[in-house]
Amino acid sequence: MGNGDRSSPEGDNLKRNNSSDSNKSNDTASQKSPHINLDWREFRANLFAREQAEKSESDTQNQGGSTHESKPLGLKWAHPIPVPETGCVLVATAKLDGIRTFERTVVLLLRSGTRHPQEGPFGVVINRPLHKKIKHMKPTNHELATTFADCSLHFGGPLEASMFLLKTGQSKLPGFEEVIPGLCFGARNSLDEAAALVKKGVLKPQDFRFFVGYAGWQLDQLREEIESDYWYVAACSSDLICGATSDTSSESLWEEILQLMGGHYSELSRKPKQDM
């Protein structure tokens, strides 16, 4: 579970996917129209919120109650989606209670993957801070030991690889793969580029989150786990994902996302862990 037999998302694999023809065409389109696709997720979230409000209003009218105006979407939102997509989150269900690696975790899917055995979906757990800084691990890599020494470390998953997330604001950074608007990811092979951006003042060390390990699946494996109710699949706002930067806020992310999803999801967030 989350540790399928797949290759590391580092090195040539990451660069090869970044330089694919399809991504080149997408980049060209983005350059021509810088705002393209930046807010489609928010547009979908607004549609979902409107549908839920209309359903609630219809139910209220059927029961003879008074109607309420729907609330604006707000900066932090989350709603269920039917299938995984790049930038979505996998929220552990009660079925994973007692399974220490993934119990009450939130996995940010960095790539939704393909059917190719070496290109399955993968992501990082974003609500498991290790309460340690990189310097405490006595890294041998020069940039980790200097530029990023005071960055916090997080448990990213059971598979062996180092990953990092970086907040970019509204600008796109060449050489890094965008996950959702304002958030990119990189691996060990892009550390030097990341450090160069910090030294130039384009980014700050605080814009980075480093992860020990990651979670990966075969495409069908993840689909089966979702169909078996091990994971809820949700879309979340960039503010919700990027805002969980402190250890305390990231640890409460599982509850916060479920509450924002509403309904029976919200009820789960208040349930005590199942005894296994």
mmCIF file of C-alpha atoms in Angstrom:
data_model
loop_
_atom_site.group_PDB
_atom_site.id
_atom_site.type_symbol
_atom_site.label_atom_id
_atom_site.label_comp_id
_atom_site.label_asym_id
_atom_site.label_seq_id
_atom_site.Cartn_x
_atom_site.Cartn_y
_atom_site.Cartn_z
ATOM 1 C CA MET A 1 0.000 0.000 0.000
ATOM 2 C CA GLY A 2 1.637 3.186 -1.169
ATOM 3 C CA ASN A 3 4.837 1.231 -1.657
ATOM 4 C CA GLY A 4 4.286 -0.482 -4.979
ATOM 5 C CA ASP A 5 7.212 -1.777 -6.990
ATOM 6 C CA ARG A 6 8.063 1.266 -9.055
ATOM 7 C CA SER A 7 11.131 3.307 -9.861
ATOM 8 C CA SER A 8 12.288 6.308 -7.884
ATOM 9 C CA PRO A 9 10.896 9.636 -9.157
ATOM 10 C CA GLU A 10 14.411 11.069 -9.148
ATOM 11 C CA GLY A 11 17.078 11.493 -11.778
ATOM 12 C CA ASP A 12 16.485 10.674 -15.421
ATOM 13 C CA ASN A 13 12.868 9.637 -14.898
ATOM 14 C CA LEU A 14 11.947 13.079 -13.594
ATOM 15 C CA LYS A 15 13.846 14.892 -16.317
ATOM 16 C CA ARG A 16 12.509 12.652 -19.065
ATOM 17 C CA ASN A 17 8.924 13.320 -18.103
ATOM 18 C CA ASN A 18 9.625 17.028 -17.817
ATOM 19 C CA SER A 19 10.954 17.168 -21.359
ATOM 20 C CA SER A 20 8.186 15.188 -23.047
ATOM 21 C CA ASP A 21 6.597 16.606 -26.179
ATOM 22 C CA SER A 22 3.214 16.913 -24.483
ATOM 23 C CA ASN A 23 4.675 18.995 -21.672
ATOM 24 C CA LYS A 24 6.503 21.181 -24.177
ATOM 25 C CA SER A 25 3.252 21.966 -25.950
ATOM 26 C CA ASN A 26 1.598 22.739 -22.627
ATOM 27 C CA ASP A 27 4.458 25.045 -21.648
ATOM 28 C CA THR A 28 4.181 26.874 -24.956
ATOM 29 C CA ALA A 29 0.464 27.365 -24.444
ATOM 30 C CA SER A 30 1.073 28.626 -20.911
ATOM 31 C CA GLN A 31 3.636 31.149 -22.123
ATOM 32 C CA LYS A 32 1.218 32.514 -24.699
ATOM 33 C CA SER A 33 -1.570 32.792 -22.152
ATOM 34 C CA PRO A 34 -0.087 33.064 -18.642
ATOM 35 C CA HIS A 35 -3.439 32.728 -16.870
ATOM 36 C CA ILE A 36 -4.562 29.587 -18.687
ATOM 37 C CA ASN A 37 -5.616 26.750 -16.368
ATOM 38 C CA LEU A 38 -4.595 28.696 -13.270
ATOM 39 C CA ASP A 39 -8.058 28.781 -11.761
ATOM 40 C CA TRP A 40 -9.928 25.840 -13.294
ATOM 41 C CA ARG A 41 -9.768 23.972 -9.985
ATOM 42 C CA GLU A 42 -11.326 26.939 -8.199
ATOM 43 C CA PHE A 43 -13.992 27.165 -10.909
ATOM 44 C CA ARG A 44 -14.821 23.477 -10.370
ATOM 45 C CA ALA A 45 -14.887 23.980 -6.598
ATOM 46 C CA ASN A 46 -17.369 26.835 -7.024
ATOM 47 C CA LEU A 47 -19.581 24.606 -9.163
ATOM 48 C CA PHE A 48 -19.422 21.854 -6.552
ATOM 49 C CA ALA A 49 -20.264 24.294 -3.737
ATOM 50 C CA ARG A 50 -23.204 25.656 -5.732
ATOM 51 C CA GLU A 51 -24.545 22.158 -6.399
ATOM 52 C CA GLN A 52 -24.276 21.285 -2.712
ATOM 53 C CA ALA A 53 -26.049 24.517 -1.741
ATOM 54 C CA GLU A 54 -28.858 23.844 -4.224
ATOM 55 C CA LYS A 55 -29.233 20.289 -2.948
ATOM 56 C CA SER A 56 -29.330 21.516 0.640
ATOM 57 C CA GLU A 57 -31.877 24.189 -0.262
ATOM 58 C CA SER A 58 -34.057 21.635 -2.033
ATOM 59 C CA ASP A 59 -33.928 19.308 0.978
ATOM 60 C CA THR A 60 -34.785 22.193 3.316
ATOM 61 C CA GLN A 61 -37.759 23.256 1.200
ATOM 62 C CA ASN A 62 -39.043 19.689 1.071
ATOM 63 C CA GLN A 63 -38.932 19.629 4.856
ATOM 64 C CA GLY A 64 -40.705 22.985 5.110
ATOM 65 C CA GLY A 65 -37.706 24.904 6.470
ATOM 66 C CA SER A 66 -36.343 28.314 5.503
ATOM 67 C CA THR A 67 -33.627 28.655 2.871
ATOM 68 C CA HIS A 68 -30.139 30.024 3.489
ATOM 69 C CA GLU A 69 -27.847 31.915 1.149
ATOM 70 C CA SER A 70 -24.831 29.933 -0.019
ATOM 71 C CA LYS A 71 -21.487 31.017 1.414
ATOM 72 C CA PRO A 72 -18.655 32.250 -0.817
ATOM 73 C CA LEU A 73 -15.940 29.681 -1.465
ATOM 74 C CA GLY A 74 -13.198 31.254 0.668
ATOM 75 C CA LEU A 75 -9.440 30.747 0.497
ATOM 76 C CA LYS A 76 -9.514 27.273 2.015
ATOM 77 C CA TRP A 77 -11.723 24.678 0.380
ATOM 78 C CA ALA A 78 -11.805 20.943 -0.251
ATOM 79 C CA HIS A 79 -14.284 18.681 -1.996
ATOM 80 C CA PRO A 80 -14.385 15.045 -3.120
ATOM 81 C CA ILE A 81 -13.520 14.124 -6.710
ATOM 82 C CA PRO A 82 -14.230 10.784 -8.402
ATOM 83 C CA VAL A 83 -10.740 9.860 -9.650
ATOM 84 C CA PRO A 84 -7.164 10.845 -8.756
ATOM 85 C CA GLU A 85 -5.463 13.664 -10.635
ATOM 86 C CA THR A 86 -2.129 15.419 -10.306
ATOM 87 C CA GLY A 87 -2.338 17.838 -7.382
ATOM 88 C CA CYS A 88 -5.203 16.081 -5.616
ATOM 89 C CA VAL A 89 -4.906 14.638 -2.126
ATOM 90 C CA LEU A 90 -5.514 11.119 -0.893
ATOM 91 C CA VAL A 91 -7.059 11.248 2.568
ATOM 92 C CA ALA A 92 -6.706 8.098 4.663
ATOM 93 C CA THR A 93 -10.017 6.549 5.733
ATOM 94 C CA ALA A 94 -10.797 4.733 8.982
ATOM 95 C CA LYS A 95 -9.725 1.501 7.241
ATOM 96 C CA LEU A 96 -6.114 2.648 7.595
ATOM 97 C CA ASP A 97 -6.406 3.211 11.343
ATOM 98 C CA GLY A 98 -3.859 0.940 12.974
ATOM 99 C CA ILE A 99 -1.608 0.886 9.891
ATOM 100 C CA ARG A 100 1.088 3.155 11.248
ATOM 101 C CA THR A 101 2.635 4.258 7.955
ATOM 102 C CA PHE A 102 -0.573 5.717 6.545
ATOM 103 C CA GLU A 103 -2.896 6.145 9.526
ATOM 104 C CA ARG A 104 -4.699 9.497 9.202
ATOM 105 C CA THR A 105 -2.334 10.721 6.523
ATOM 106 C CA VAL A 106 -2.857 13.147 3.667
ATOM 107 C CA VAL A 107 -0.885 12.302 0.520
ATOM 108 C CA LEU A 108 -0.378 15.027 -2.071
ATOM 109 C CA LEU A 109 -0.290 13.309 -5.463
ATOM 110 C CA LEU A 110 2.634 14.788 -7.390
ATOM 111 C CA ARG A 111 1.830 12.826 -10.532
ATOM 112 C CA SER A 112 -1.312 10.879 -11.340
ATOM 113 C CA GLY A 113 0.784 8.394 -13.331
ATOM 114 C CA THR A 114 0.324 6.188 -16.368
ATOM 115 C CA ARG A 115 -0.061 2.455 -16.944
ATOM 116 C CA HIS A 116 3.667 2.145 -17.624
ATOM 117 C CA PRO A 117 5.183 0.022 -14.808
ATOM 118 C CA GLN A 118 7.855 2.649 -14.106
ATOM 119 C CA GLU A 119 5.507 5.649 -14.240
ATOM 120 C CA GLY A 120 2.808 4.918 -11.693
ATOM 121 C CA PRO A 121 1.235 7.571 -9.462
ATOM 122 C CA PHE A 122 3.352 8.932 -6.634
ATOM 123 C CA GLY A 123 3.204 11.595 -3.966
ATOM 124 C CA VAL A 124 4.292 12.633 -0.493
ATOM 125 C CA VAL A 125 2.610 12.550 2.893
ATOM 126 C CA ILE A 126 2.188 16.214 3.860
ATOM 127 C CA ASN A 127 0.950 15.969 7.456
ATOM 128 C CA ARG A 128 3.744 14.022 9.170
ATOM 129 C CA PRO A 129 6.432 16.461 10.367
ATOM 130 C CA LEU A 130 9.491 14.783 11.878
ATOM 131 C CA HIS A 131 10.129 17.750 14.212
ATOM 132 C CA LYS A 132 13.709 17.876 12.981
ATOM 133 C CA LYS A 133 15.662 20.207 10.748
ATOM 134 C CA ILE A 134 17.941 19.099 7.946
ATOM 135 C CA LYS A 135 21.052 20.108 9.901
ATOM 136 C CA HIS A 136 20.123 17.620 12.634
ATOM 137 C CA MET A 137 20.566 14.808 10.103
ATOM 138 C CA LYS A 138 24.186 15.868 9.414
ATOM 139 C CA PRO A 139 23.761 15.836 5.620
ATOM 140 C CA THR A 140 26.777 15.260 3.397
ATOM 141 C CA ASN A 141 25.286 17.252 0.505
ATOM 142 C CA HIS A 142 26.751 20.770 0.573
ATOM 143 C CA GLU A 143 23.512 22.601 -0.261
ATOM 144 C CA LEU A 144 21.522 20.653 2.325
ATOM 145 C CA ALA A 145 24.176 21.375 4.951
ATOM 146 C CA THR A 146 24.273 25.113 4.193
ATOM 147 C CA THR A 147 21.473 26.688 2.136
ATOM 148 C CA PHE A 148 18.716 24.428 3.455
ATOM 149 C CA ALA A 149 20.155 23.563 6.884
ATOM 150 C CA ASP A 150 17.271 25.137 8.827
ATOM 151 C CA CYS A 151 14.472 23.678 6.697
ATOM 152 C CA SER A 152 12.136 21.270 8.475
ATOM 153 C CA LEU A 153 11.913 17.601 7.570
ATOM 154 C CA HIS A 154 8.745 15.598 6.991
ATOM 155 C CA PHE A 155 8.004 11.906 6.586
ATOM 156 C CA GLY A 156 7.003 11.578 2.930
ATOM 157 C CA GLY A 157 6.294 7.865 2.647
ATOM 158 C CA PRO A 158 7.783 4.370 2.865
ATOM 159 C CA LEU A 159 9.700 4.401 -0.426
ATOM 160 C CA GLU A 160 13.289 5.565 -0.479
ATOM 161 C CA ALA A 161 13.913 8.935 -2.139
ATOM 162 C CA SER A 162 14.272 12.540 -1.060
ATOM 163 C CA MET A 163 11.735 15.031 -2.378
ATOM 164 C CA PHE A 164 10.923 18.661 -1.751
ATOM 165 C CA LEU A 165 8.017 21.011 -2.326
ATOM 166 C CA LEU A 166 8.538 24.677 -3.048
ATOM 167 C CA LYS A 167 6.079 27.540 -2.940
ATOM 168 C CA THR A 168 6.480 29.689 -6.036
ATOM 169 C CA GLY A 169 3.661 32.207 -5.750
ATOM 170 C CA GLN A 170 2.124 32.907 -9.147
ATOM 171 C CA SER A 171 5.344 32.580 -11.142
ATOM 172 C CA LYS A 172 6.375 29.372 -12.888
ATOM 173 C CA LEU A 173 9.938 28.216 -12.393
ATOM 174 C CA PRO A 174 11.689 26.472 -15.282
ATOM 175 C CA GLY A 175 13.168 23.139 -14.286
ATOM 176 C CA PHE A 176 10.537 22.391 -11.642
ATOM 177 C CA GLU A 177 7.279 20.556 -12.134
ATOM 178 C CA GLU A 178 4.108 22.330 -11.034
ATOM 179 C CA VAL A 179 1.724 20.279 -8.912
ATOM 180 C CA ILE A 180 -0.958 22.907 -8.301
ATOM 181 C CA PRO A 181 -0.811 26.657 -8.931
ATOM 182 C CA GLY A 182 1.863 28.120 -6.668
ATOM 183 C CA LEU A 183 3.454 24.793 -5.714
ATOM 184 C CA CYS A 184 6.175 22.788 -7.477
ATOM 185 C CA PHE A 185 8.201 19.737 -6.560
ATOM 186 C CA GLY A 186 11.746 18.608 -7.065
ATOM 187 C CA ALA A 187 14.075 15.762 -6.169
ATOM 188 C CA ARG A 188 17.742 15.401 -5.304
ATOM 189 C CA ASN A 189 18.789 15.970 -8.918
ATOM 190 C CA SER A 190 17.337 19.514 -8.825
ATOM 191 C CA LEU A 191 18.838 20.598 -5.484
ATOM 192 C CA ASP A 192 21.545 22.734 -7.093
ATOM 193 C CA GLU A 193 18.973 24.620 -9.172
ATOM 194 C CA ALA A 194 16.844 25.179 -6.073
ATOM 195 C CA ALA A 195 19.813 26.476 -4.077
ATOM 196 C CA ALA A 196 20.752 28.838 -6.912
ATOM 197 C CA LEU A 197 17.268 30.395 -6.778
ATOM 198 C CA VAL A 198 17.661 30.955 -3.036
ATOM 199 C CA LYS A 199 21.074 32.562 -3.492
ATOM 200 C CA LYS A 200 19.647 34.862 -6.175
ATOM 201 C CA GLY A 201 16.864 35.914 -3.821
ATOM 202 C CA VAL A 202 14.111 34.480 -6.042
ATOM 203 C CA LEU A 203 13.065 32.076 -3.262
ATOM 204 C CA LYS A 204 13.657 31.797 0.477
ATOM 205 C CA PRO A 205 14.605 28.645 2.395
ATOM 206 C CA GLN A 206 11.217 28.957 4.143
ATOM 207 C CA ASP A 207 9.528 28.350 0.779
ATOM 208 C CA PHE A 208 10.763 24.739 0.830
ATOM 209 C CA ARG A 209 9.522 21.607 2.554
ATOM 210 C CA PHE A 210 11.763 18.542 2.475
ATOM 211 C CA PHE A 211 10.506 14.969 2.669
ATOM 212 C CA VAL A 212 12.191 11.749 3.661
ATOM 213 C CA GLY A 213 10.657 9.058 1.481
ATOM 214 C CA TYR A 214 7.602 9.083 -0.765
ATOM 215 C CA ALA A 215 4.555 6.950 -1.575
ATOM 216 C CA GLY A 216 4.143 5.230 -4.933
ATOM 217 C CA TRP A 217 1.715 2.844 -6.579
ATOM 218 C CA GLN A 218 0.990 1.050 -9.793
ATOM 219 C CA LEU A 219 -1.986 2.722 -11.481
ATOM 220 C CA ASP A 220 -4.351 -0.220 -10.936
ATOM 221 C CA GLN A 221 -3.069 -0.711 -7.391
ATOM 222 C CA LEU A 222 -4.066 2.805 -6.343
ATOM 223 C CA ARG A 223 -7.412 2.487 -8.094
ATOM 224 C CA GLU A 224 -8.126 -0.731 -6.199
ATOM 225 C CA GLU A 225 -7.192 0.860 -2.865
ATOM 226 C CA ILE A 226 -9.572 3.758 -3.562
ATOM 227 C CA GLU A 227 -12.389 1.423 -4.616
ATOM 228 C CA SER A 228 -11.777 -0.590 -1.432
ATOM 229 C CA ASP A 229 -12.294 2.604 0.627
ATOM 230 C CA TYR A 230 -8.756 2.992 1.930
ATOM 231 C CA TRP A 231 -8.545 6.531 0.540
ATOM 232 C CA TYR A 232 -10.858 9.450 -0.102
ATOM 233 C CA VAL A 233 -9.836 11.484 -3.148
ATOM 234 C CA ALA A 234 -10.182 15.251 -2.826
ATOM 235 C CA ALA A 235 -9.267 18.491 -4.536
ATOM 236 C CA CYS A 236 -7.998 21.208 -2.193
ATOM 237 C CA SER A 237 -7.182 24.877 -2.555
ATOM 238 C CA SER A 238 -3.575 25.971 -2.919
ATOM 239 C CA ASP A 239 -4.017 28.039 0.251
ATOM 240 C CA LEU A 240 -4.937 24.927 2.200
ATOM 241 C CA ILE A 241 -1.977 22.881 0.947
ATOM 242 C CA CYS A 242 0.602 25.677 0.957
ATOM 243 C CA GLY A 243 -0.671 27.119 4.219
ATOM 244 C CA ALA A 244 0.141 23.982 6.203
ATOM 245 C CA THR A 245 3.769 24.982 6.628
ATOM 246 C CA SER A 246 4.188 24.791 10.393
ATOM 247 C CA ASP A 247 4.389 21.432 12.130
ATOM 248 C CA THR A 248 1.201 22.150 14.087
ATOM 249 C CA SER A 249 -0.883 23.198 11.078
ATOM 250 C CA SER A 250 0.287 20.261 8.968
ATOM 251 C CA GLU A 251 -0.528 17.766 11.727
ATOM 252 C CA SER A 252 -4.146 18.980 11.814
ATOM 253 C CA LEU A 253 -4.520 18.884 8.016
ATOM 254 C CA TRP A 254 -6.310 15.502 7.959
ATOM 255 C CA GLU A 255 -9.105 16.812 10.189
ATOM 256 C CA GLU A 256 -9.273 20.170 8.405
ATOM 257 C CA ILE A 257 -9.667 18.672 4.932
ATOM 258 C CA LEU A 258 -12.375 16.236 6.050
ATOM 259 C CA GLN A 259 -14.284 19.032 7.784
ATOM 260 C CA LEU A 260 -14.139 21.198 4.668
ATOM 261 C CA MET A 261 -15.379 18.268 2.573
ATOM 262 C CA GLY A 262 -18.494 18.244 4.773
ATOM 263 C CA GLY A 263 -21.166 15.582 5.260
ATOM 264 C CA HIS A 264 -20.028 12.134 6.373
ATOM 265 C CA TYR A 265 -16.407 13.154 5.770
ATOM 266 C CA SER A 266 -16.738 15.789 8.471
ATOM 267 C CA GLU A 267 -18.201 13.210 10.844
ATOM 268 C CA LEU A 268 -15.162 10.958 10.332
ATOM 269 C CA SER A 269 -12.800 13.773 11.347
ATOM 270 C CA ARG A 270 -14.365 13.782 14.820
ATOM 271 C CA LYS A 271 -14.313 10.022 15.361
ATOM 272 C CA PRO A 272 -11.695 8.489 17.657
ATOM 273 C CA LYS A 273 -9.227 6.098 16.057
ATOM 274 C CA GLN A 274 -10.416 2.534 15.735
ATOM 275 C CA ASP A 275 -8.744 0.023 18.009
ATOM 276 C CA MET A 276 -6.940 -2.517 15.883
#
